[in-house]
Amino acid sequence: EWHIGEGIRSGGNTDNVMAGVSTKRTQDFYNILAESDGAASSLKLATKLMRTVHANSRDVIGVAIDLSAEKPFIQLFLNGELQEEFLLGRFRGSVYPSIWLPKADGTATATLVVEEANFRHKSPRAAFLPLKVATARGGSIS
């Protein structure tokens, strides 16, 4: 789960937090993204498995996977509440929790917490597992 630090306020289209998952990236990907100067096509490529989350400072964003279905799918939670508008079921290979922070004044921060014992919010649905736990239990997300 992501713990959002100070400096985040949900607002217009360009200053919202985006969260979701990402596929494995190579250094070439990051070099191309850095050289794109925020071009819309590069941003779309970098965030295609992410969605806008109207998060503010001190909010918590959870990313979980449901392996009980025939095909696994990923869901987002904001402060323990299921975000119904986000449902990701079409992905291949390994995925990793990802977050996109708005540039704003450069003070935006988020901390990734991977130990379930340190989560502020447990998944409200038993079928959803944290991504790390899901893969550790032998679940296939390929």
XYZ file of C-alpha atoms in Angstrom:
142
model
C 0.000 0.000 0.000
C 1.075 3.558 -0.651
C 1.110 6.103 2.185
C 0.712 9.563 0.679
C 2.886 12.206 2.316
C 2.476 15.940 2.559
C 2.222 18.133 -0.520
C -0.612 16.274 -2.296
C -4.004 17.830 -2.925
C -6.363 16.388 -5.482
C -7.362 18.940 -8.047
C -7.319 19.487 -11.791
C -6.396 17.054 -14.521
C -2.637 17.596 -14.277
C -2.098 17.448 -10.532
C -3.827 14.245 -9.481
C -2.129 11.159 -8.147
C -2.280 8.117 -10.418
C -1.934 4.597 -9.020
C -2.118 1.067 -10.298
C 0.480 -1.308 -11.619
C 3.363 -1.281 -14.043
C 5.112 -3.944 -16.047
C 8.859 -4.391 -15.701
C 10.730 -1.478 -17.276
C 14.236 -1.305 -18.685
C 16.592 1.655 -18.368
C 15.857 2.483 -22.028
C 12.211 3.090 -21.123
C 13.176 5.638 -18.458
C 15.660 7.349 -20.787
C 12.977 7.769 -23.466
C 10.471 9.024 -20.882
C 12.973 11.563 -19.506
C 13.731 12.865 -23.006
C 10.042 13.230 -23.891
C 9.538 16.349 -21.725
C 6.148 15.059 -20.597
C 4.762 14.466 -24.084
C 1.227 13.116 -23.899
C 2.084 9.929 -25.801
C 4.953 9.103 -23.422
C 2.831 9.824 -20.360
C 0.065 7.594 -21.717
C 2.549 4.762 -22.287
C 3.997 5.118 -18.783
C 0.610 5.148 -17.048
C -1.562 2.850 -19.186
C -2.129 0.435 -16.266
C -2.812 3.256 -13.810
C -5.847 5.383 -12.985
C -6.430 8.763 -11.365
C -7.005 8.522 -7.631
C -8.357 11.602 -5.903
C -5.946 11.293 -2.997
C -4.814 13.937 -0.553
C -2.012 14.128 1.995
C -2.107 11.278 4.537
C -4.400 9.115 2.387
C -3.614 5.446 1.810
C -3.829 3.764 -1.604
C -3.962 -0.035 -1.652
C -3.223 -2.200 -4.691
C -4.498 -5.791 -4.500
C -5.013 -8.793 -6.751
C -7.885 -11.281 -6.815
C -6.608 -14.746 -7.662
C -9.900 -16.509 -6.892
C -11.426 -15.601 -10.268
C -10.815 -17.601 -13.443
C -8.597 -14.763 -14.641
C -6.843 -12.663 -11.984
C -7.644 -8.980 -11.764
C -6.286 -6.011 -9.847
C -8.227 -3.501 -7.795
C -7.415 -0.211 -6.030
C -8.521 0.889 -2.576
C -8.456 4.430 -1.174
C -8.369 4.558 2.625
C -9.699 0.995 2.696
C -12.622 1.716 0.343
C -12.871 -0.159 -2.950
C -12.474 2.124 -5.975
C -15.129 0.656 -8.286
C -13.998 2.633 -11.332
C -10.650 0.834 -11.379
C -10.655 -2.754 -12.537
C -7.686 -4.193 -14.354
C -8.027 -7.681 -15.735
C -6.105 -7.545 -18.985
C -2.400 -7.714 -18.321
C 0.439 -10.111 -19.050
C 3.518 -11.055 -17.123
C 4.585 -9.705 -13.787
C 3.158 -6.439 -12.522
C 4.351 -4.148 -9.754
C 2.553 -1.533 -7.629
C 3.095 1.888 -9.234
C 2.344 5.491 -8.397
C 2.592 8.753 -10.351
C 2.942 11.903 -8.271
C 2.106 15.361 -9.621
C 5.047 17.703 -10.119
C 3.480 20.634 -8.224
C 6.266 22.244 -6.192
C 8.362 19.102 -5.829
C 7.296 18.339 -2.260
C 4.921 15.471 -3.063
C 5.944 12.170 -1.493
C 4.604 8.645 -1.154
C 5.978 5.678 0.754
C 5.459 2.113 -0.442
C 4.718 -0.229 2.463
C 5.215 -3.867 1.475
C 4.865 -5.659 4.811
C 1.198 -6.505 5.322
C 1.651 -6.226 9.114
C 2.369 -2.497 8.614
C -0.665 -1.768 6.416
C -3.020 0.877 7.756
C -5.962 -0.729 5.946
C -6.535 -4.401 5.279
C -8.356 -5.389 2.115
C -12.116 -5.181 2.712
C -12.576 -8.313 0.600
C -10.935 -11.608 1.525
C -10.398 -12.551 -2.129
C -8.024 -9.621 -2.685
C -4.409 -10.179 -1.646
C -1.495 -7.729 -1.632
C 0.544 -8.161 -4.822
C 3.641 -9.364 -2.971
C 1.691 -11.936 -0.951
C -0.160 -13.144 -4.036
C 3.036 -13.950 -5.885
C 4.729 -15.414 -2.783
C 1.870 -17.921 -2.443
C 2.502 -19.191 -5.943
C -0.304 -17.283 -7.619
C 0.212 -16.724 -11.307
C -0.249 -13.229 -12.629
C 1.099 -14.063 -16.070
